XYZ file of N, CA and C in Angstrom:
732
model
N 20.890 5.588 -5.680
C 19.961 4.460 -4.967
C 18.953 4.520 -6.325
N 18.465 3.527 -6.958
C 17.312 3.621 -7.705
C 16.179 2.554 -7.582
N 14.867 3.340 -7.868
C 13.931 2.197 -7.555
C 13.008 2.452 -8.596
N 12.295 1.331 -9.059
C 11.199 1.484 -10.120
C 9.783 1.522 -9.504
N 8.754 2.324 -9.518
C 7.834 2.879 -9.244
C 6.758 1.543 -9.609
N 6.251 0.247 -8.854
C 4.955 -0.240 -9.194
C 3.545 0.475 -8.687
N 3.265 0.969 -9.557
C 1.773 2.093 -9.706
C 0.704 1.290 -8.653
N 0.555 0.242 -8.856
C -0.796 -0.423 -8.959
C -1.856 -0.006 -9.214
N -2.596 -1.222 -10.002
C -3.944 -0.906 -10.454
C -4.978 0.683 -9.899
N -5.047 0.790 -8.918
C -5.821 1.281 -7.612
C -5.157 3.038 -7.618
N -3.539 3.160 -7.698
C -3.344 4.303 -7.705
C -3.469 4.829 -9.411
N -3.163 3.378 -10.468
C -3.259 4.234 -11.720
C -4.758 4.114 -12.302
N -5.476 4.090 -11.337
C -6.894 4.158 -12.051
C -7.475 5.331 -11.300
N -7.375 5.734 -9.813
C -8.117 6.206 -8.868
C -7.312 7.283 -7.738
N -6.117 7.135 -7.704
C -5.418 7.461 -6.717
C -4.087 8.348 -7.805
N -3.917 8.853 -8.478
C -2.804 8.978 -9.293
C -1.722 10.167 -8.786
N -2.543 10.745 -7.555
C -1.998 11.950 -6.671
C -1.018 11.131 -5.578
N -1.623 9.889 -5.284
C -1.034 8.915 -4.754
C 0.448 8.496 -4.981
N 0.575 8.402 -6.128
C 1.427 8.076 -6.960
C 2.954 9.114 -7.251
N 2.121 9.842 -7.686
C 2.746 11.245 -7.359
C 3.309 11.998 -6.349
N 2.773 11.589 -5.213
C 3.434 11.936 -4.068
C 4.737 10.658 -3.705
N 4.595 10.009 -3.715
C 5.454 8.702 -3.862
C 7.077 8.931 -4.277
N 6.791 9.137 -5.586
C 7.737 9.773 -6.535
C 8.523 11.621 -6.140
N 7.374 12.147 -5.874
C 8.333 13.498 -4.628
C 9.049 12.867 -3.533
N 8.377 12.355 -2.970
C 8.621 11.881 -1.561
C 10.558 11.282 -1.657
N 10.289 10.335 -2.691
C 11.587 9.263 -3.352
C 12.718 10.545 -3.763
N 12.314 11.391 -4.371
C 13.515 12.186 -5.262
C 13.726 12.698 -4.123
N 13.035 13.707 -3.301
C 13.229 14.413 -2.124
C 14.277 14.023 -1.459
N 14.632 12.330 -1.217
C 15.222 11.493 -0.369
C 16.537 11.392 -0.979
N 16.637 11.650 -2.107
C 17.756 11.414 -3.346
C 17.955 10.160 -3.596
N 16.494 9.472 -4.169
C 16.396 8.431 -5.053
C 16.273 8.428 -6.265
N 16.847 7.826 -7.514
C 16.529 8.076 -8.790
C 15.413 7.120 -8.917
N 14.178 7.967 -9.304
C 12.891 6.815 -9.682
C 12.775 6.813 -11.173
N 12.475 5.712 -11.381
C 11.722 5.250 -12.917
C 10.078 4.855 -12.854
N 9.953 4.966 -13.764
C 8.452 3.895 -14.086
C 8.544 3.327 -15.107
N 8.480 1.867 -15.195
C 8.237 1.053 -16.579
C 7.031 1.080 -16.869
N 6.512 1.868 -18.223
C 5.147 2.291 -18.665
C 4.679 0.905 -19.076
N 5.161 -0.123 -19.279
C 5.012 -1.740 -19.712
C 4.168 -2.168 -18.443
N 4.322 -1.994 -17.228
C 3.756 -2.663 -16.205
C 2.057 -2.599 -16.379
N 1.770 -3.596 -15.677
C 0.295 -4.339 -15.712
C 0.017 -4.806 -14.216
N -0.987 -5.476 -14.239
C -1.628 -5.857 -12.511
C -0.659 -6.888 -12.079
N -0.446 -6.885 -11.063
C 0.574 -7.916 -10.859
C 0.103 -9.147 -10.486
N -1.504 -9.238 -10.646
C -2.285 -10.748 -10.568
C -2.891 -10.953 -9.273
N -2.803 -9.720 -8.196
C -3.534 -10.118 -6.628
C -5.110 -9.947 -7.043
N -5.557 -9.550 -7.695
C -7.130 -9.978 -7.928
C -7.679 -11.249 -8.232
N -6.700 -11.423 -9.275
C -6.960 -13.029 -10.144
C -7.140 -14.476 -8.902
N -5.827 -13.973 -8.376
C -5.062 -14.576 -7.524
C -6.216 -15.117 -6.212
N -6.828 -13.746 -5.993
C -7.607 -13.657 -4.382
C -8.627 -14.207 -4.908
N -9.479 -14.091 -6.141
C -10.367 -14.693 -6.785
C -10.339 -16.026 -7.177
N -9.115 -17.254 -6.980
C -9.081 -18.072 -7.511
C -8.773 -18.466 -8.778
N -8.365 -17.425 -9.240
C -8.131 -17.805 -10.441
C -6.659 -18.190 -10.670
N -5.984 -18.910 -10.486
C -4.173 -19.162 -10.449
C -3.804 -18.796 -11.705
N -4.134 -19.553 -12.598
C -3.411 -19.715 -13.897
C -3.707 -18.230 -14.453
N -4.329 -17.149 -14.291
C -4.443 -16.270 -14.950
C -3.602 -15.327 -13.991
N -3.729 -15.500 -12.594
C -2.823 -14.622 -11.683
C -0.822 -14.965 -12.039
N -1.121 -16.205 -12.434
C 0.020 -16.751 -13.059
C 1.225 -15.942 -14.339
N -0.096 -15.942 -15.041
C 0.476 -14.846 -16.516
C 0.360 -13.798 -15.978
N -0.499 -12.762 -15.414
C -0.025 -11.567 -15.045
C 1.493 -11.522 -13.928
N 1.818 -12.403 -13.234
C 2.897 -12.501 -12.412
C 4.223 -12.719 -13.723
N 4.023 -13.102 -14.433
C 5.046 -13.708 -15.548
C 5.188 -12.050 -16.116
N 4.495 -11.556 -16.338
C 4.559 -10.173 -17.134
C 5.165 -9.710 -16.100
N 4.815 -9.571 -14.867
C 5.522 -8.498 -13.611
C 6.838 -8.327 -13.870
N 7.213 -10.121 -13.567
C 8.857 -10.642 -13.408
C 9.757 -9.927 -14.607
N 8.711 -9.753 -15.884
C 9.749 -9.545 -17.177
C 9.973 -8.304 -16.758
N 8.880 -7.680 -16.775
C 9.027 -5.797 -16.660
C 10.457 -5.504 -15.532
N 10.300 -6.011 -14.308
C 11.049 -5.451 -13.321
C 11.979 -5.917 -12.898
N 12.605 -7.539 -13.618
C 13.555 -8.136 -13.378
C 14.773 -7.302 -13.006
N 15.201 -6.508 -13.985
C 16.362 -5.400 -13.938
C 16.396 -4.099 -12.967
N 15.500 -4.179 -12.287
C 15.287 -3.023 -11.268
C 16.393 -3.554 -9.959
N 16.545 -2.195 -9.132
C 17.407 -2.459 -7.874
C 16.589 -2.536 -7.056
N 15.627 -1.893 -6.954
C 14.601 -1.848 -5.911
C 13.540 -1.863 -6.682
N 12.094 -2.439 -6.004
C 10.520 -2.077 -6.108
C 9.894 -1.353 -5.667
N 9.697 -0.152 -5.604
C 8.365 0.172 -5.050
C 7.278 0.480 -4.726
N 6.564 0.073 -3.858
C 5.255 -0.197 -3.827
C 4.332 0.584 -2.662
N 3.056 1.862 -3.015
C 2.314 2.043 -2.581
C 1.363 1.391 -2.016
N 1.525 0.266 -1.722
C 0.418 -0.788 -0.721
C 0.985 -2.029 -0.662
N 0.665 -2.377 0.619
C 1.288 -3.604 1.523
C 0.516 -4.651 0.668
N -0.632 -4.901 -0.080
C -1.605 -5.628 -0.439
C -0.875 -6.336 -1.947
N -0.145 -5.505 -2.651
C 0.105 -5.505 -3.946
C 1.558 -6.117 -3.522
N 2.724 -5.405 -2.400
C 3.528 -5.698 -2.245
C 3.915 -7.526 -1.925
N 3.064 -7.571 -1.017
C 2.843 -8.966 -0.152
C 2.841 -9.864 -1.169
N 2.029 -9.591 -2.402
C 1.685 -10.452 -3.499
C 2.691 -11.062 -4.360
N 4.111 -9.889 -4.356
C 4.676 -10.137 -4.889
C 6.232 -10.610 -4.014
N 6.007 -10.323 -2.729
C 7.030 -10.719 -1.793
C 6.741 -12.179 -1.196
N 5.283 -12.482 -1.062
C 5.121 -13.936 -0.371
C 4.230 -14.485 -1.471
N 3.348 -14.288 -2.184
C 2.398 -15.076 -2.806
C 2.821 -15.441 -4.359
N 3.962 -14.932 -4.550
C 4.595 -15.376 -6.036
C 5.458 -16.370 -6.052
N 5.729 -16.807 -4.850
C 6.694 -17.903 -4.067
C 5.805 -18.977 -4.283
N 4.551 -18.917 -3.849
C 3.675 -20.198 -4.262
C 3.182 -20.260 -5.434
N 2.873 -19.098 -5.928
C 2.560 -18.971 -7.654
C 3.689 -19.908 -8.691
N 4.960 -19.893 -8.245
C 5.816 -20.191 -9.104
C 6.657 -21.722 -8.364
N 6.079 -22.428 -7.449
C 6.662 -23.277 -6.447
C 7.219 -24.352 -7.228
N 6.340 -24.634 -8.185
C 6.735 -25.866 -9.182
C 7.820 -25.430 -10.340
N 8.343 -24.744 -10.172
C 9.277 -24.287 -11.517
C 10.440 -23.662 -10.739
N 11.361 -24.424 -10.420
C 12.845 -23.956 -9.852
C 13.218 -22.591 -10.598
N 13.705 -22.443 -11.946
C 13.946 -21.443 -12.447
C 12.959 -20.097 -12.276
N 11.504 -20.225 -12.561
C 10.741 -19.374 -12.182
C 10.701 -18.869 -10.633
N 10.999 -19.752 -9.870
C 11.248 -19.515 -8.432
C 12.008 -18.793 -7.972
N 13.152 -18.789 -8.447
C 14.396 -18.390 -8.331
C 14.473 -16.579 -8.428
N 13.651 -16.159 -9.873
C 13.184 -15.052 -10.229
C 12.200 -14.477 -9.307
N 11.279 -14.981 -8.632
C 10.318 -14.706 -7.786
C 11.050 -14.316 -6.653
N 11.781 -15.225 -6.341
C 12.179 -15.071 -4.756
C 13.508 -13.650 -5.164
N 14.370 -13.323 -6.229
C 15.076 -12.261 -6.469
C 13.715 -11.325 -6.494
N 13.119 -11.023 -7.075
C 12.059 -10.064 -6.993
C 11.382 -9.611 -5.334
N 11.127 -10.662 -4.656
C 10.631 -10.502 -3.683
C 11.928 -9.703 -2.379
N 13.109 -10.135 -2.997
C 13.719 -9.528 -2.097
C 14.172 -8.041 -2.603
N 13.858 -7.685 -3.221
C 13.862 -6.525 -3.803
C 12.718 -5.502 -3.937
N 11.920 -5.714 -3.414
C 10.699 -5.610 -3.508
C 10.374 -4.838 -2.049
N 9.370 -3.567 -1.992
C 9.399 -3.150 -0.805
C 8.248 -2.162 -0.772
N 7.348 -2.512 0.121
C 6.344 -1.455 0.525
C 6.579 -0.142 0.924
N 6.302 0.719 0.512
C 6.902 2.243 0.337
C 7.539 2.848 1.703
N 6.663 2.633 2.766
C 6.933 3.312 3.781
C 8.244 2.213 4.721
N 8.054 1.060 4.330
C 9.040 0.214 4.656
C 10.378 0.224 3.923
N 10.224 0.953 2.774
C 11.504 1.399 2.243
C 11.804 2.699 2.584
N 11.014 3.580 2.997
C 11.471 5.108 3.294
C 12.436 4.774 4.522
N 11.980 4.051 5.578
C 12.432 3.897 7.051
C 13.746 2.895 6.861
N 13.676 1.408 6.050
C 14.558 0.857 6.608
C 15.656 0.623 4.932
N 15.441 1.233 4.471
C 16.019 1.330 3.007
C 16.967 2.366 2.794
N 16.085 3.398 2.629
C 16.626 5.006 2.676
C 17.068 5.534 4.219
N 16.462 5.133 5.234
C 17.033 5.620 6.137
C 16.832 6.870 6.814
N 16.409 7.925 5.487
C 16.365 9.616 5.737
C 15.559 9.703 5.494
N 14.674 10.640 6.739
C 13.380 10.871 6.512
C 13.042 12.611 6.774
N 14.566 13.039 7.139
C 14.526 14.398 8.122
C 13.966 15.236 7.472
N 14.313 15.053 6.291
C 13.242 16.285 5.074
C 12.097 16.230 5.331
N 11.311 15.190 5.501
C 9.792 15.534 5.665
C 9.160 16.125 6.918
N 9.550 17.335 6.666
C 9.125 18.167 7.679
C 7.649 19.352 7.722
N 7.145 19.795 8.498
C 5.814 21.215 8.023
C 4.458 20.220 7.930
N 4.224 18.957 8.351
C 2.445 18.918 8.286
C 2.689 19.101 9.632
N 1.217 19.525 9.659
C 0.645 20.154 10.882
C -0.881 19.484 11.406
N -1.066 18.708 12.270
C -2.514 18.351 12.677
C -2.265 17.193 13.251
N -3.632 16.612 13.380
C -3.273 15.293 14.209
C -3.872 14.228 12.956
N -3.334 13.249 13.147
C -2.970 12.083 12.177
C -3.440 10.796 13.007
N -4.669 9.937 12.760
C -4.446 8.300 13.372
C -4.104 7.646 12.110
N -3.767 6.775 12.479
C -3.158 5.467 11.221
C -4.148 4.514 11.507
N -4.460 4.143 10.359
C -5.078 2.490 9.999
C -4.300 1.949 9.540
N -4.073 0.277 10.261
C -3.410 -0.727 9.929
C -3.845 -1.427 8.890
N -3.423 -1.315 7.785
C -4.096 -2.359 6.612
C -3.654 -3.495 6.757
N -4.813 -4.561 6.482
C -3.906 -5.804 6.833
C -2.803 -6.777 6.074
N -2.867 -6.540 5.044
C -1.880 -7.216 4.251
C -0.594 -6.653 5.000
N -0.522 -5.175 5.123
C 0.970 -4.063 5.508
C 1.415 -5.322 6.658
N 0.490 -5.081 7.969
C 0.505 -5.544 9.164
C 0.918 -7.286 9.088
N -0.174 -8.182 8.318
C 0.019 -9.533 9.182
C 0.958 -10.001 8.207
N 1.098 -9.720 6.717
C 2.049 -10.465 6.016
C 3.420 -9.950 5.875
N 3.598 -8.733 5.880
C 4.924 -7.732 5.570
C 5.238 -7.397 7.161
N 4.330 -6.975 8.114
C 4.844 -6.871 9.884
C 5.053 -5.522 9.566
N 4.621 -4.774 8.744
C 4.379 -3.329 8.875
C 3.548 -2.452 9.480
N 4.146 -1.777 10.395
C 3.148 -1.112 11.529
C 4.161 0.189 12.141
N 5.275 0.064 12.459
C 6.132 0.857 12.896
C 6.578 2.278 11.960
N 7.012 1.458 11.020
C 7.355 2.582 10.168
C 6.436 3.719 9.662
N 5.197 3.188 9.108
C 4.476 4.523 8.833
C 3.904 5.735 9.889
N 3.889 5.076 11.149
C 3.776 5.913 12.089
C 5.146 6.623 12.375
N 6.288 6.354 12.298
C 7.582 7.082 12.779
C 7.607 8.092 11.109
N 7.298 8.250 10.189
C 7.220 8.465 9.200
C 6.401 10.023 9.200
N 5.012 9.568 9.932
C 4.205 10.522 9.984
C 4.796 11.234 11.230
N 5.163 10.733 12.377
C 5.909 11.935 13.164
C 6.780 12.852 12.518
N 7.716 12.090 11.928
C 8.624 12.580 11.052
C 8.356 14.065 10.402
N 7.101 14.028 9.596
C 6.196 14.620 8.877
C 5.747 16.148 10.274
N 5.910 15.854 11.401
C 5.655 16.605 11.917
C 4.244 16.623 12.470
N 3.864 15.558 12.099
C 1.876 14.923 12.398
C 2.062 14.703 14.006
N 0.792 15.130 14.633
C 0.772 14.540 15.778
C -0.155 12.942 15.624
N 0.221 11.774 16.015
C -0.092 10.766 15.728
C -1.037 10.431 16.855
N -2.302 10.116 16.733
C -3.297 9.819 17.632
C -3.928 8.340 17.242
N -3.766 7.315 18.460
C -3.982 6.188 18.167
C -5.915 6.053 18.176
N -6.204 5.044 17.298
C -7.658 4.685 17.438
C -7.610 3.799 17.758
N -8.743 3.226 18.506
C -8.935 1.982 18.935
C -9.139 0.898 18.065
N -8.874 0.160 17.810
C -8.459 -1.442 17.233
C -8.204 -1.162 15.635
N -7.134 -0.387 15.566
C -6.311 0.070 14.075
C -6.117 -0.826 13.861
N -5.485 -1.944 14.329
C -5.390 -3.191 13.535
C -5.921 -4.230 12.877
N -7.670 -3.475 13.001
C -8.996 -4.098 12.346
C -9.113 -3.857 10.993
N -9.454 -5.006 10.172
C -10.155 -4.701 8.829
C -11.014 -3.739 8.506
N -10.721 -2.991 7.913
C -12.078 -1.832 7.582
C -13.058 -2.153 6.470
N -12.747 -3.584 6.403
C -13.967 -4.044 5.736
C -14.019 -4.411 4.279
N -12.959 -3.633 3.546
C -12.525 -3.741 1.984
C -12.425 -5.345 1.696
N -10.783 -5.868 1.707
C -10.742 -6.719 1.327
C -10.883 -7.284 0.160
N -10.577 -5.924 -0.631
C -10.724 -6.921 -2.126
C -12.219 -7.325 -2.325
N -11.810 -8.370 -3.377
C -13.555 -8.803 -3.325
C -14.372 -9.294 -2.224
N -13.607 -9.357 -1.380
C -14.738 -9.663 0.096
C -16.004 -8.305 0.256
N -15.165 -7.305 -0.431
C -16.265 -6.256 -0.077
C -17.644 -6.249 -1.062
N -16.932 -6.781 -2.452
C -18.497 -7.068 -3.614
C -19.043 -8.243 -3.083
N -18.403 -9.463 -2.530
C -19.145 -10.595 -2.242
C -19.877 -10.707 -0.720
N -20.032 -9.828 -0.189
C -20.282 -9.727 1.204
C -20.252 -8.544 1.996
N -21.277 -7.427 0.841
C -21.263 -5.928 1.205
C -22.299 -5.785 2.396
N -22.983 -6.859 2.849
C -23.251 -6.397 4.295
C -22.498 -6.134 5.575
N -21.791 -7.265 5.252
C -20.720 -7.904 6.524
C -19.573 -6.357 6.160
N -19.351 -6.409 4.812
C -18.321 -5.095 4.938
C -18.726 -4.045 5.319
N -19.707 -3.586 4.862
C -20.368 -2.532 5.422
C -20.223 -2.157 6.817
N -20.955 -2.952 7.490
C -21.028 -3.507 8.881
C -19.195 -3.061 9.861
N -18.180 -3.924 9.108
C -16.977 -3.563 9.764
C -16.674 -2.097 9.587
N -16.774 -1.380 7.908
C -16.431 -0.208 7.681
C -17.023 0.591 8.663
N -18.319 0.258 9.375
C -18.896 1.356 10.057
C -18.238 1.480 11.910
N -17.650 0.390 12.356
C -16.668 0.410 13.219
C -15.727 1.303 12.961
N -14.875 1.327 12.011
C -13.925 1.617 11.598
C -13.863 3.271 11.687
N -15.050 3.357 11.346
C -15.497 4.896 10.673
C -15.548 5.195 12.130
N -16.868 4.707 13.096
C -16.197 5.188 14.489
C -15.283 5.628 15.490
N -14.549 4.503 15.160
C -13.026 4.763 15.915
C -12.359 5.625 15.671
N -12.256 6.044 14.050
C -11.641 7.163 13.523
C -12.554 8.616 13.987
N -13.572 8.541 14.134
C -13.801 10.009 14.227
C -13.794 10.059 15.867
N -13.966 9.042 16.666
C -13.991 9.379 18.134
C -12.158 9.770 18.280
N -11.192 9.721 17.586
C -9.816 10.298 17.950
C -9.924 11.364 18.019
N -10.698 12.462 17.389
C -10.759 13.742 17.363
C -9.441 14.205 16.321
N -8.966 12.799 15.307
C -8.081 13.293 14.734
C -8.625 14.307 13.384
N -7.640 14.796 12.986
C -8.095 15.797 11.580
C -8.023 15.043 10.226
N -7.446 13.933 10.369
C -7.006 13.096 9.135
C -6.775 11.558 9.282
N -7.083 10.522 8.573
C -6.579 9.289 8.817
C -5.686 9.029 7.603
N -4.948 7.879 8.281
C -3.460 7.712 7.330
C -3.997 6.766 6.726
N -3.447 5.944 5.997
C -3.235 4.573 5.529
C -1.910 4.089 4.698
N -1.496 3.114 4.286
C -0.673 2.804 3.337
C -1.130 2.012 2.071
N -2.407 1.886 1.957
C -3.078 0.547 0.893
C -4.337 1.499 0.465
N -4.108 1.520 -1.034
C -5.104 2.442 -1.924
C -6.430 1.664 -1.583
N -6.532 0.227 -1.505
C -8.120 -0.294 -1.321
C -8.261 0.455 -0.284
N -7.943 0.203 1.390
C -7.941 0.572 2.219
C -8.809 2.340 2.226
N -8.091 2.705 1.476
C -8.358 4.399 1.532
C -9.351 4.583 0.385
N -9.761 3.775 -0.338
C -10.950 4.342 -1.331
C -12.171 3.881 -0.751
N -12.110 2.536 0.406
C -13.191 1.923 1.032
C -13.657 3.209 2.020
N -12.551 3.563 2.973
C -12.676 4.367 4.090
C -13.251 6.153 3.480
N -12.404 6.446 2.815
C -12.385 7.962 1.928
C -14.258 8.334 1.552
N -14.396 6.747 0.690
C -15.899 6.868 -0.127
C -16.788 6.969 0.883
N -16.970 6.281 2.138
C -17.763 5.709 3.264
C -17.409 7.493 4.090
N -16.382 8.443 4.172
C -16.599 9.182 5.014
C -17.153 10.702 4.216
N -16.669 10.361 2.903
C -17.517 11.251 2.197
C -18.959 11.408 2.193
N -19.751 10.016 2.204
C -20.777 9.960 1.982
C -21.581 10.199 3.456
N -21.192 10.007 4.633
C -21.536 10.509 5.940
C -21.238 11.879 6.314
N -20.489 12.200 5.130
C -20.016 13.970 5.513
C -19.342 14.111 6.853
N -18.100 13.141 7.187
C -17.392 13.437 8.029
C -16.271 14.510 7.520
N -15.818 14.918 8.769
C -14.995 16.273 8.664
C -13.695 15.801 8.395
N -13.177 14.474 8.942
C -11.660 14.367 8.930
C -11.488 13.422 7.287
N -10.103 13.728 6.991
C -9.853 13.754 5.909
C -9.279 12.171 5.652
N -9.209 11.474 4.872
C -8.221 10.062 4.658
C -7.217 10.348 3.532
N -6.157 9.752 3.761
C -4.908 10.125 2.762
C -4.015 8.905 2.861
N -3.228 8.718 1.993
C -2.219 7.650 2.222
C -1.097 8.472 2.464
N -0.224 7.835 3.444
C 0.973 8.140 4.113
C 1.680 9.223 3.185
N 2.175 8.429 2.027
C 2.892 9.616 1.215
C 2.298 10.789 0.873
N 0.961 10.914 1.059
C 0.336 12.160 0.577
C 0.919 13.213 1.697
N 0.674 12.900 2.969
C 1.146 13.378 3.872
C 2.123 13.727 4.096
N 3.472 13.321 3.589
C 4.560 13.566 3.441
C 5.148 14.483 2.188
N 4.406 13.992 1.521
C 4.823 15.133 0.562
C 4.112 16.769 0.872
N 2.464 16.518 1.247
C 2.250 17.952 1.689
C 3.256 18.450 3.099
N 3.832 17.434 3.753
C 4.995 18.121 4.766
C 5.829 18.910 3.813
N 6.446 18.517 2.747
C 7.203 19.386 1.833
C 6.622 20.189 1.656
N 6.039 20.855 1.169
C 5.078 21.641 0.673
C 4.269 22.579 2.062
N 4.952 22.074 3.047
C 4.164 22.875 4.229
C 2.769 23.104 4.450
N 1.814 22.037 4.289
C 0.588 21.932 4.067
C 0.159 21.116 5.387
N -0.711 21.627 5.974
C -1.409 20.614 7.296
C -1.970 19.488 6.759
N -2.784 18.781 7.900
C -4.091 18.102 7.802
C -5.615 18.522 7.145
C-alpha cells in the first residue's frame, strides 16, 4: 500500500514532529510513504476567508501534485475536509475538474481514519502509558464524521482514554475566527481548558494542528501540567515505549 503525505501548512511551519510521527506510524504499519516536495497549501485559508479565486488556484496546484497518488494521508481533519468536501464545491462548474476533485476526494484520508478503516492493523502500536483525554476537532467530527477512530487508536496504543465534558465543542480556534474574534475565541478556549484539567488526564490528544496550536499555547501560558499532542505523536511514542 502506498500513500502520499500532505503535510499541511501548520505541520510544515510549526509541527514537523507531527509529520515525522505520521510517517513513522505509517511505515510501521507497512505503508510505503512518499512526500511530494512541490506541495503547497490546499487553499483552505483562502477559501474560509472568502477568497474563492485564490483558493481555486491553490486547489488546482494541489490536484496536479497529488493526481497520481494511490492514497493521500492528511494529519488534519480541516485540510482533509477541504479536499474531500469543499473541492467539490470549488469545481462544481467545471465537469473535468470536478471529476479530478472527486477522484482525489475518494483517495484522501484523515490520518486516524486511514489507519483504522484502510490499513486496519494497529496492533503494533503498543507501549503508551498514561491517561489521555480526546478533543474532537470540529471539521473531523462534523464534516468527516470521525470520532471513534482516534479513540480506538489511543486505546490500541495502551492509553487509558478519559472523556472530557463537551469533548465535541470547539476549542475556539476556527482558523481566521480566532483572529477576527479573539475575545470570543479566548472565552471558548477557557472552557475547553477547564474541561481538560477536570479529567485528571496526563495529556490531551487531537487530530488537528490548528486545535493543537491553540490548546497547547494556552496550556503553556497557564502553566498547566497536561501535555497537548497529536494522536500520531501518541502512536509514535507508543512504538518507542514512551508514556504521556
